[in-house]
Coordinates of C-alpha atoms in Angstrom, one line a residue:
Chain A
M23 CA -80.8 -57.3 133.3
A24 CA -77.8 -55.7 131.5
N25 CA -74.5 -55.5 133.9
L26 CA -73.9 -52.1 134.8
A27 CA -70.8 -53.0 136.6
T28 CA -67.6 -51.0 135.7
K29 CA -63.8 -50.2 136.6
I30 CA -61.9 -47.4 136.9
A31 CA -58.4 -48.0 136.9
S32 CA -58.4 -50.5 140.1
L33 CA -61.7 -49.3 141.5
K34 CA -64.6 -51.6 141.2
L35 CA -68.1 -49.8 140.9
D36 CA -71.7 -51.9 141.3
N37 CA -72.7 -49.3 138.6
P38 CA -71.5 -46.1 136.6
T39 CA -73.3 -43.5 138.6
I40 CA -71.3 -41.5 141.4
L41 CA -72.1 -38.3 143.3
A42 CA -70.2 -35.4 141.9
S43 CA -68.2 -33.4 144.5
G44 CA -70.0 -30.5 146.4
L45 CA -73.3 -31.4 147.1
M46 CA -74.9 -33.7 149.9
D47 CA -71.4 -34.7 150.9
E48 CA -70.4 -32.3 153.8
D49 CA -71.1 -35.2 156.5
A50 CA -71.7 -38.9 156.5
G51 CA -75.3 -38.6 156.9
S52 CA -75.8 -37.0 153.5
M53 CA -73.3 -39.6 151.6
K54 CA -75.0 -42.6 153.5
R55 CA -78.4 -41.3 151.7
I56 CA -76.8 -41.0 148.3
I57 CA -75.5 -44.4 148.9
D58 CA -78.9 -45.8 149.9
C59 CA -80.4 -44.0 146.6
G60 CA -78.0 -46.2 144.4
A61 CA -74.9 -44.4 143.7
G62 CA -72.0 -46.8 142.8
A63 CA -69.6 -44.3 144.5
V64 CA -69.7 -41.0 146.4
V65 CA -67.2 -38.1 145.8
T66 CA -66.5 -36.2 149.5
K67 CA -66.8 -32.4 149.2
S68 CA -63.6 -30.8 148.6
I69 CA -61.4 -30.7 151.4
G70 CA -58.5 -28.5 152.2
L71 CA -55.9 -28.3 155.0
K72 CA -57.7 -25.6 156.8
S73 CA -61.7 -24.9 157.6
R74 CA -62.9 -22.4 155.1
D75 CA -66.2 -20.6 155.4
G76 CA -66.4 -20.2 152.1
Y77 CA -68.6 -17.0 150.4
P78 CA -71.3 -15.4 151.8
N79 CA -74.8 -16.2 150.3
P80 CA -76.1 -15.6 147.4
T81 CA -74.0 -18.8 146.6
V82 CA -76.5 -20.7 144.7
I83 CA -78.9 -19.6 142.2
E84 CA -81.0 -21.2 139.7
L85 CA -81.1 -20.2 135.9
E86 CA -83.1 -21.0 132.8
T87 CA -81.2 -24.4 132.2
G88 CA -78.8 -24.8 135.0
F89 CA -77.4 -23.7 138.5
L90 CA -74.9 -21.1 139.0
N91 CA -72.6 -21.5 142.2
A92 CA -69.9 -20.0 144.0
M93 CA -69.3 -21.6 147.3
G94 CA -65.8 -20.8 147.6
L95 CA -64.7 -24.3 148.8
P96 CA -66.3 -24.1 152.2
N97 CA -65.0 -27.1 154.3
P98 CA -64.2 -27.9 157.7
G99 CA -60.7 -28.9 157.2
I100 CA -59.1 -32.3 156.7
K101 CA -58.7 -33.0 160.5
D102 CA -62.4 -32.5 161.3
F103 CA -63.5 -34.5 158.3
E104 CA -61.9 -37.6 159.6
E105 CA -64.8 -38.6 161.5
E106 CA -67.2 -38.2 158.3
V107 CA -64.8 -40.5 156.6
K108 CA -64.5 -43.3 158.9
K109 CA -68.7 -43.1 159.7
I110 CA -69.3 -43.3 155.9
K111 CA -66.8 -46.3 155.3
Q112 CA -68.5 -48.3 158.1
S113 CA -71.3 -49.0 155.6
N114 CA -69.8 -50.8 152.6
C115 CA -69.1 -47.9 149.9
V116 CA -67.2 -46.9 147.5
L117 CA -65.8 -43.2 148.9
I118 CA -63.6 -41.0 146.9
G119 CA -62.2 -38.2 148.4
S120 CA -61.9 -34.5 146.9
V121 CA -59.0 -32.5 148.2
F122 CA -57.7 -29.0 147.1
G123 CA -54.8 -27.4 147.8
S124 CA -52.5 -24.7 146.3
N125 CA -49.1 -26.6 145.6
S126 CA -48.1 -30.3 145.5
K127 CA -46.8 -30.2 149.1
E128 CA -50.5 -29.6 150.1
F129 CA -52.0 -31.9 147.5
L130 CA -49.9 -34.7 148.9
E131 CA -50.6 -34.2 152.6
L132 CA -54.4 -34.1 152.0
G133 CA -54.1 -37.4 149.8
S134 CA -52.1 -38.8 152.6
E135 CA -54.7 -38.1 155.1
M136 CA -57.6 -38.9 152.8
Q137 CA -56.1 -42.3 152.3
S138 CA -55.3 -43.1 155.9
F139 CA -59.0 -42.2 157.1
G140 CA -59.9 -45.1 154.4
A141 CA -60.8 -43.4 151.2
D142 CA -60.9 -45.8 148.4
A143 CA -59.5 -43.2 145.7
L144 CA -58.5 -39.9 145.8
E145 CA -59.9 -36.9 143.3
L146 CA -57.7 -33.8 142.9
N147 CA -59.8 -30.8 142.5
M148 CA -57.7 -28.6 139.8
S149 CA -60.7 -26.9 138.6
C150 CA -62.9 -24.8 141.0
P151 CA -63.7 -22.0 138.7
H152 CA -63.8 -19.4 141.6
A153 CA -61.7 -19.6 144.2
K154 CA -58.3 -17.7 144.2
G155 CA -55.1 -19.6 144.3
Y156 CA -57.0 -22.7 143.7
G157 CA -58.7 -24.8 141.3
V158 CA -58.5 -23.9 137.8
E159 CA -55.7 -21.4 138.6
I160 CA -53.8 -24.7 139.0
G161 CA -55.5 -26.8 136.5
S162 CA -54.8 -24.5 133.7
D163 CA -51.2 -25.0 133.9
S164 CA -50.2 -28.1 132.6
K165 CA -46.6 -28.3 134.3
L166 CA -48.3 -27.7 137.6
V167 CA -50.8 -30.5 137.0
K168 CA -48.1 -32.7 136.2
E169 CA -45.9 -32.1 139.0
I170 CA -48.8 -32.1 141.7
T171 CA -50.1 -35.6 140.0
S172 CA -46.8 -37.2 140.1
C173 CA -45.8 -35.9 143.5
V174 CA -49.2 -37.6 145.1
K175 CA -48.9 -40.8 143.0
D176 CA -45.5 -41.3 144.1
S177 CA -46.2 -41.3 147.9
I178 CA -50.1 -42.9 147.4
D179 CA -51.3 -46.2 146.7
I180 CA -54.9 -45.7 146.1
P181 CA -56.1 -44.6 142.6
V182 CA -55.7 -40.8 141.8
F183 CA -58.1 -38.9 139.5
V184 CA -57.6 -35.4 138.5
K185 CA -60.8 -33.3 137.9
L186 CA -60.5 -30.9 135.2
S187 CA -62.1 -27.6 134.1
S188 CA -63.3 -26.8 130.6
N189 CA -62.0 -23.3 131.3
V190 CA -58.8 -23.8 129.6
T191 CA -58.0 -23.3 125.7
D192 CA -57.0 -27.2 125.3
I193 CA -58.3 -29.7 127.8
K194 CA -56.6 -32.6 125.9
K195 CA -53.3 -31.0 127.0
I196 CA -54.0 -30.7 130.5
A197 CA -55.4 -34.0 130.4
M198 CA -52.5 -35.5 129.1
A199 CA -50.1 -33.8 131.5
A200 CA -52.1 -35.6 134.3
E201 CA -51.6 -38.7 132.5
K202 CA -47.9 -38.1 132.4
G203 CA -48.1 -37.6 136.2
N204 CA -49.2 -41.0 136.4
A205 CA -52.9 -40.2 137.2
D206 CA -55.3 -43.3 137.3
G207 CA -58.2 -41.5 135.8
I208 CA -59.4 -38.1 134.7
V209 CA -62.8 -36.5 135.7
A210 CA -64.0 -33.9 133.3
I211 CA -65.6 -31.3 133.7
N212 CA -66.5 -29.5 136.7
T213 CA -68.5 -26.4 136.1
V214 CA -68.3 -23.7 133.6
K215 CA -67.1 -20.1 134.7
A216 CA -70.3 -18.0 134.4
M217 CA -72.0 -14.7 135.8
K218 CA -76.0 -13.9 136.3
I219 CA -76.7 -10.2 136.8
D220 CA -79.9 -9.0 138.1
I221 CA -80.8 -5.7 136.3
D222 CA -83.1 -4.4 138.7
I223 CA -80.0 -4.1 141.4
K224 CA -77.7 -3.8 138.5
A225 CA -75.0 -6.1 139.8
P226 CA -74.2 -9.8 139.7
I227 CA -76.5 -11.7 142.1
L228 CA -73.8 -14.3 143.5
A229 CA -71.7 -12.9 146.3
N230 CA -68.6 -13.7 144.7
R231 CA -69.9 -12.3 141.4
Y232 CA -68.5 -15.0 139.2
G233 CA -69.6 -18.7 139.8
G234 CA -69.6 -22.0 138.3
Y235 CA -72.6 -22.9 135.9
S236 CA -73.7 -26.7 136.6
G237 CA -76.8 -28.8 135.1
K238 CA -78.7 -29.4 131.5
A239 CA -76.9 -26.6 129.9
I240 CA -73.2 -27.7 130.2
K241 CA -73.8 -31.1 128.9
P242 CA -72.6 -30.8 125.5
I243 CA -69.6 -29.1 127.2
G244 CA -68.8 -32.0 129.1
V245 CA -69.5 -34.8 126.2
R246 CA -67.1 -32.6 124.0
C247 CA -64.2 -32.7 126.5
V248 CA -64.5 -36.3 127.7
F249 CA -64.7 -37.1 123.8
E250 CA -61.4 -34.9 122.9
I251 CA -59.6 -36.5 125.8
A252 CA -60.6 -40.1 125.0
E253 CA -58.9 -39.4 121.6
S254 CA -55.7 -38.9 123.4
L255 CA -55.6 -40.6 126.4
D256 CA -55.6 -44.4 127.5
I257 CA -56.4 -43.7 131.1
P258 CA -60.0 -44.1 132.3
I259 CA -62.2 -40.9 132.0
I260 CA -65.4 -40.0 134.5
G261 CA -67.6 -37.9 132.7
V262 CA -69.5 -35.2 134.7
G263 CA -71.7 -32.1 133.7
G264 CA -75.4 -31.9 133.2
I265 CA -76.5 -35.5 133.5
T266 CA -80.2 -36.2 134.6
T267 CA -81.1 -39.2 132.7
G268 CA -79.8 -42.6 131.7
E269 CA -79.4 -41.3 128.0
D270 CA -77.6 -38.4 129.3
A271 CA -75.0 -41.0 131.0
L272 CA -75.1 -43.1 127.8
E273 CA -73.8 -40.3 126.0
Y274 CA -71.0 -39.4 128.1
V275 CA -70.3 -43.4 128.0
M276 CA -70.2 -43.4 124.3
A277 CA -67.9 -40.5 124.1
G278 CA -65.2 -42.5 126.3
A279 CA -66.2 -42.2 130.0
S280 CA -66.2 -45.3 132.2
A281 CA -68.3 -44.2 134.9
V282 CA -70.4 -40.6 135.4
Q283 CA -71.0 -38.0 138.1
I284 CA -74.0 -36.6 139.0
G285 CA -74.8 -33.4 141.0
T286 CA -77.3 -30.7 140.0
G287 CA -79.5 -33.7 138.5
I288 CA -80.6 -34.1 142.2
Y289 CA -82.7 -31.0 141.9
Y290 CA -84.3 -32.2 138.5
R291 CA -85.0 -35.7 139.6
E292 CA -84.9 -35.8 143.3
I293 CA -82.3 -37.6 145.6
D294 CA -83.2 -41.0 144.0
I295 CA -81.7 -39.9 140.8
F296 CA -78.8 -42.4 140.9
N297 CA -81.4 -45.4 140.8
K298 CA -83.4 -43.7 138.0
V299 CA -80.4 -43.3 135.8
C300 CA -79.3 -46.9 136.3
Q301 CA -82.9 -48.1 135.5
E302 CA -83.1 -46.0 132.5
M303 CA -79.3 -46.9 131.3
N304 CA -80.4 -50.9 132.0
M305 CA -83.8 -50.1 129.7
W306 CA -81.7 -48.8 126.7
M307 CA -79.3 -51.5 127.0
N308 CA -81.6 -54.2 127.0
D309 CA -83.6 -52.8 124.2
N310 CA -80.5 -53.0 122.3
N311 CA -79.4 -55.9 123.3
I312 CA -76.1 -54.6 125.2
K313 CA -75.1 -56.7 128.0
K314 CA -72.4 -55.3 129.4
I315 CA -71.7 -51.4 130.0
S316 CA -68.0 -51.9 128.7
E317 CA -69.3 -52.6 125.4
L318 CA -70.3 -49.0 125.1
I319 CA -67.5 -47.1 126.2
G320 CA -66.1 -44.9 123.5
V321 CA -68.3 -46.4 121.2
A322 CA -69.0 -42.9 119.3
H323 CA -65.1 -42.6 118.2
K324 CA -65.6 -45.6 115.7
Chain B
M17 CA -87.0 -20.2 139.2
N18 CA -84.9 -20.1 142.4
K19 CA -83.3 -16.9 142.1
P20 CA -84.1 -13.5 144.1
T21 CA -87.0 -11.5 142.6
I22 CA -86.4 -8.1 143.7
T23 CA -89.4 -6.3 145.8
K24 CA -90.2 -3.3 147.6
I25 CA -90.5 -2.8 151.5
I26 CA -94.1 -1.6 152.0
K27 CA -94.2 -1.4 155.7
T28 CA -91.8 -1.8 158.7
Q29 CA -92.9 -1.8 162.6
M30 CA -90.6 -2.0 165.5
E31 CA -91.6 -5.0 167.9
T32 CA -88.9 -4.4 170.7
K33 CA -85.6 -2.6 170.9
D34 CA -83.9 -4.9 168.7
I35 CA -86.7 -6.9 166.8
K36 CA -88.2 -5.6 163.8
T37 CA -90.9 -6.4 161.0
L38 CA -90.8 -6.0 157.3
K39 CA -93.6 -6.4 155.0
F40 CA -93.0 -6.5 151.6
Y41 CA -95.1 -7.0 148.3
Y42 CA -95.0 -10.9 147.6
P43 CA -98.1 -12.5 146.1
G44 CA -98.9 -16.2 146.5
K45 CA -99.8 -19.3 148.7
M46 CA -98.0 -20.2 151.4
S47 CA -98.2 -22.3 154.8
P48 CA -96.9 -21.2 158.2
G49 CA -93.6 -22.9 158.8
Q50 CA -92.3 -22.5 155.3
F51 CA -89.5 -20.0 154.6
F52 CA -87.8 -17.3 152.4
M53 CA -84.5 -16.9 151.5
I54 CA -84.0 -13.0 151.9
W55 CA -81.4 -11.3 150.1
I56 CA -79.7 -8.2 150.9
P57 CA -77.8 -7.1 147.9
G58 CA -73.8 -6.7 149.0
V59 CA -74.6 -8.3 152.2
D60 CA -75.6 -11.8 152.2
E61 CA -78.9 -14.1 151.7
I62 CA -80.5 -15.6 154.7
P63 CA -83.5 -18.2 155.4
M64 CA -86.2 -16.3 157.1
S65 CA -89.6 -17.8 158.2
A66 CA -92.9 -15.8 157.3
S67 CA -94.3 -14.0 160.2
Y68 CA -97.2 -12.6 158.5
I69 CA -98.8 -14.2 155.3
N70 CA -101.5 -12.4 153.3
K71 CA -102.4 -12.9 149.7
E72 CA -100.5 -10.0 148.2
D73 CA -97.8 -9.2 150.9
K74 CA -95.7 -11.1 153.4
G75 CA -93.6 -10.3 156.5
I76 CA -90.8 -11.3 158.3
T77 CA -89.6 -10.4 162.1
F78 CA -86.2 -10.6 163.3
K79 CA -83.8 -9.7 165.8
K80 CA -80.6 -8.1 165.0
V81 CA -77.9 -10.5 165.6
G82 CA -75.3 -10.4 162.7
A83 CA -74.3 -8.7 159.6
A84 CA -77.4 -9.6 157.4
T85 CA -80.2 -9.0 160.4
S86 CA -78.5 -5.6 161.1
A87 CA -78.4 -4.6 157.5
L88 CA -82.4 -5.4 157.1
F89 CA -82.8 -4.0 160.5
K90 CA -81.5 -0.6 158.8
M91 CA -84.2 -0.6 155.9
N92 CA -87.3 1.3 155.5
K93 CA -90.1 1.5 153.4
G94 CA -89.5 1.7 149.9
D95 CA -86.0 -0.2 150.2
K96 CA -85.4 -3.0 148.0
I97 CA -84.8 -6.7 148.9
G98 CA -84.3 -9.9 146.9
V99 CA -86.8 -12.6 148.0
R100 CA -86.9 -16.2 146.9
G101 CA -89.4 -19.0 147.9
P102 CA -91.5 -20.1 149.7
Y103 CA -89.5 -23.1 150.7
G104 CA -89.8 -26.4 152.7
N105 CA -92.8 -28.2 154.6
G106 CA -94.6 -25.7 157.2
F107 CA -96.4 -27.1 160.0
N108 CA -99.5 -29.2 159.4
I109 CA -102.0 -28.0 161.6
K110 CA -104.9 -30.0 162.3
R111 CA -108.3 -30.2 164.1
G112 CA -108.4 -30.8 167.6
K113 CA -106.2 -28.9 170.3
T114 CA -103.3 -27.7 169.4
L115 CA -100.4 -26.1 172.3
F116 CA -98.1 -23.9 170.2
I117 CA -94.8 -22.9 171.9
G118 CA -92.8 -20.1 170.5
G119 CA -89.6 -19.2 172.3
G120 CA -87.4 -16.1 171.5
T121 CA -87.5 -15.0 167.7
G122 CA -89.5 -18.0 167.2
I123 CA -92.5 -16.5 168.6
A124 CA -92.8 -14.9 164.9
T125 CA -93.1 -18.2 163.3
I126 CA -95.7 -19.6 166.0
T127 CA -97.8 -16.4 166.1
V128 CA -98.7 -16.9 162.1
A129 CA -99.3 -20.7 162.9
V130 CA -101.9 -19.7 165.5
E131 CA -103.3 -17.3 163.3
F132 CA -103.8 -20.1 160.6
A133 CA -105.3 -22.3 163.3
A134 CA -107.9 -19.3 164.6
N135 CA -109.0 -18.7 161.1
K136 CA -109.8 -22.4 160.6
K137 CA -111.4 -22.2 164.1
F138 CA -109.4 -25.1 165.7
S139 CA -108.8 -24.6 169.3
S140 CA -105.5 -24.0 170.6
D141 CA -103.6 -22.4 173.6
V142 CA -100.3 -20.9 173.0
I143 CA -96.9 -19.9 175.4
I144 CA -94.7 -17.5 174.5
G145 CA -91.4 -17.5 176.2
V146 CA -88.4 -15.1 176.5
K147 CA -85.5 -14.0 178.7
N148 CA -87.0 -10.8 180.0
K149 CA -90.3 -9.2 179.3
K150 CA -88.4 -6.3 177.2
E151 CA -87.8 -9.0 174.4
L152 CA -91.7 -10.1 174.3
F153 CA -93.6 -9.4 171.1
F154 CA -96.5 -10.4 169.2
E155 CA -98.5 -10.8 172.4
N156 CA -101.2 -8.3 171.7
R157 CA -101.3 -9.6 168.2
L158 CA -101.8 -13.1 169.4
K159 CA -104.6 -11.9 172.0
K160 CA -106.8 -10.9 168.9
F161 CA -106.8 -14.8 167.8
I162 CA -107.1 -16.4 171.3
N163 CA -108.3 -15.6 174.8
K164 CA -105.5 -16.4 176.9
V165 CA -101.7 -16.0 175.9
Y166 CA -99.4 -18.0 178.2
V167 CA -96.2 -15.9 178.6
S168 CA -92.8 -17.0 180.5
T169 CA -89.8 -15.1 181.2
D170 CA -86.6 -16.5 182.2
D171 CA -86.2 -14.0 184.9
G172 CA -90.1 -13.7 185.9
S173 CA -90.3 -10.2 185.0
K174 CA -93.7 -11.4 183.2
G175 CA -96.0 -14.3 183.5
Y176 CA -94.7 -17.5 184.4
K177 CA -91.1 -17.4 185.8
G178 CA -88.8 -20.1 184.1
F179 CA -88.4 -21.7 180.8
A180 CA -91.2 -22.1 178.3
S181 CA -90.5 -25.8 178.2
D182 CA -91.2 -25.8 182.1
L183 CA -94.4 -23.9 181.3
T184 CA -95.3 -26.6 178.9
K185 CA -94.9 -29.7 181.0
H186 CA -96.8 -27.9 183.3
L187 CA -99.8 -27.5 180.6
L188 CA -99.3 -30.5 179.4
S189 CA -100.0 -32.5 182.9
K190 CA -103.2 -30.1 183.1
N191 CA -104.6 -29.9 179.9
K192 CA -105.2 -32.6 177.0
Y193 CA -103.7 -31.9 173.6
T194 CA -103.7 -33.2 170.2
S195 CA -100.5 -31.5 169.1
V196 CA -97.8 -29.7 170.5
L197 CA -96.3 -27.3 167.7
T198 CA -93.0 -25.3 168.3
C199 CA -90.3 -23.1 167.2
G200 CA -87.4 -21.9 169.2
P201 CA -84.3 -22.8 170.5
E202 CA -83.3 -26.3 169.7
I203 CA -82.6 -27.0 173.1
M204 CA -86.0 -26.0 174.3
M205 CA -87.6 -27.9 171.6
K206 CA -85.7 -30.9 172.6
Q207 CA -87.0 -30.6 176.1
I208 CA -90.6 -30.0 174.9
L209 CA -90.4 -33.2 172.6
S210 CA -89.2 -35.6 175.5
A211 CA -92.2 -34.2 177.4
C212 CA -94.6 -35.1 175.1
K213 CA -95.4 -38.8 175.3
D214 CA -98.3 -39.8 173.1
T215 CA -99.0 -35.9 171.9
Q216 CA -98.2 -35.6 168.3
F217 CA -95.0 -33.0 168.0
Q218 CA -93.7 -30.8 165.1
A219 CA -91.1 -28.4 165.4
S220 CA -89.3 -26.0 163.1
I221 CA -85.5 -26.4 162.9
E222 CA -83.0 -23.8 161.8
R223 CA -79.7 -24.6 160.1
Y224 CA -77.1 -22.5 158.0
M225 CA -78.3 -22.4 154.6
K226 CA -76.9 -21.9 151.3
C227 CA -79.0 -23.3 148.1
S228 CA -82.4 -23.8 150.1
V229 CA -83.5 -26.1 147.2
G230 CA -81.9 -29.3 148.5
L231 CA -78.9 -29.6 146.8
C232 CA -75.8 -28.4 148.4
G233 CA -75.9 -30.4 151.5
Q234 CA -75.2 -27.4 154.0
C235 CA -78.4 -27.9 156.4
C236 CA -78.6 -31.7 156.6
L237 CA -79.5 -33.6 159.6
G238 CA -79.4 -37.3 160.4
N239 CA -79.0 -39.5 157.5
G240 CA -79.2 -36.5 154.9
L241 CA -82.4 -35.0 155.9
R242 CA -82.6 -31.7 154.4
V243 CA -83.9 -28.8 156.8
C244 CA -84.8 -26.6 153.7
K245 CA -86.4 -29.8 151.6
E246 CA -87.4 -32.2 154.1
G247 CA -88.1 -29.7 156.5
P248 CA -87.6 -27.3 158.2
V249 CA -90.6 -28.4 160.2
F250 CA -90.1 -32.1 161.2
D251 CA -92.4 -34.4 163.4
G252 CA -91.5 -36.1 166.6
K253 CA -90.9 -39.5 165.1
T254 CA -88.5 -38.2 163.1
L255 CA -86.6 -36.2 165.2
K256 CA -86.5 -38.6 168.0
K257 CA -84.2 -40.6 165.3
I258 CA -81.8 -37.6 164.7
P259 CA -78.8 -37.9 167.3
E260 CA -77.5 -34.3 166.8
F261 CA -81.2 -32.8 167.5
G262 CA -80.6 -30.2 170.3
V263 CA -76.9 -31.2 170.6
Y264 CA -75.0 -29.3 167.7
K265 CA -75.4 -27.7 164.3
R266 CA -72.8 -26.8 161.7
D267 CA -71.2 -23.8 160.9
A268 CA -70.7 -22.5 157.2
S269 CA -67.5 -24.5 156.9
G270 CA -69.3 -27.6 158.2
R271 CA -67.8 -28.0 161.6
K272 CA -69.9 -28.9 164.6
I273 CA -71.1 -26.4 166.8
K274 CA -72.5 -27.4 170.1
F275 CA -75.7 -25.9 171.2
K276 CA -75.3 -24.0 174.7

């Protein structure tokens, strides 16, 4: 049995699979089910200061090689989310609280609340591709990324990760800005901005018209981003985008990721995908005589 | 592929002043209790159980309540809608005597289940409950499959005066049923569940939905049970373990909304 335990900054995980933000993470019960399915940690839905309904449906559709979604950051607001965090933290799990804001003040307020509720780490969402005033609109400005990250880091004790988008000219530059702001890790990548038009209706299907593409199709983009970031940064990276198998996860690890996040893969391999991916990683590692996952992090750079 | 297929409405029928049926071309098999995501381009996409299941076409029956159902209500023969599905697990309709209970627009889902049982020559009784007789629909359709259709109205304007759940309790004390299958207001279904001691129970649950394929988590109950995937029909054993059943649902933002 290979050792799958991993560390991201001070955060210790039994295995490197993490539930990505935005799926099965609106309530404690759903997150509990994901933990029971073998995830090493879960990231909450991205939470803002006030409740938001998000966009009308259609918000999610399947395409040939992935899913397109534009939820519009629906969330109950940080106050109402307290009981969900407290409830899930009653079981012994690693919880990463995802938050989105429009400026450093909002990020800090949300981060402080998440920390006080009991979150083990923070994920700053600077990468949602389809919400006005939030997400990648902030995460494509390296000055803002540095400012927000350092503002949150100055007052927060738990590790702070910054989730980035591939929808920028140079993701390395943005990641370096987060590192300069003292981020404890980078999460890459969020969904890729995309669109689907129905030719009978002659209009985009998603109510928001634009969405973010996830699933198998974006894996090569994610792997490339992680590889590029790993070349220039010293802080740990969490790889995300299109992971459905242990082999996919290993690709990300070899590109430089210390852990991986899984989201859309739940559709392709059911909810116990976390156990399946771990088993497959373990099998490959045994076959290749690798004892610890840390031996593989970033090996593709040699 | 889980994206809407554009299809044309082939027939419409008015059931009451504000309840309407739309039938559309959509070939394929499905079971009673399964649902579609119905897309009204430019308005919304909403989950809706089938009220008619034929080989080539399907039907939905709904009440005009919000933006989506109001837009659907205005639609006529020849208009286009987007359909994806069928999704979820429908009712498990077995041999033996079944008591079906439909409350409000839940009558639509229950009627197609009764039709399925009748086609299999399974024995069944049915209760349809509404607030006032003006809201009653599908009574005549049900009478084609079943001799006696029990009607309850809250105000006593027709049939049994009172709630469908009270009439259910009465029938359960009088007759022996193998199972009870229900669709309607959650408080009604919860009361029926507590009245079913040894009788097997199944209920169709409604929640706000987004993806409908088990990904987004919007419709989750209890410990991550997805109404779109593990449901929408759940058995009594499962529902008894879900503390929020009959107590609250969540709105689009994820906030809790108590049932009244």
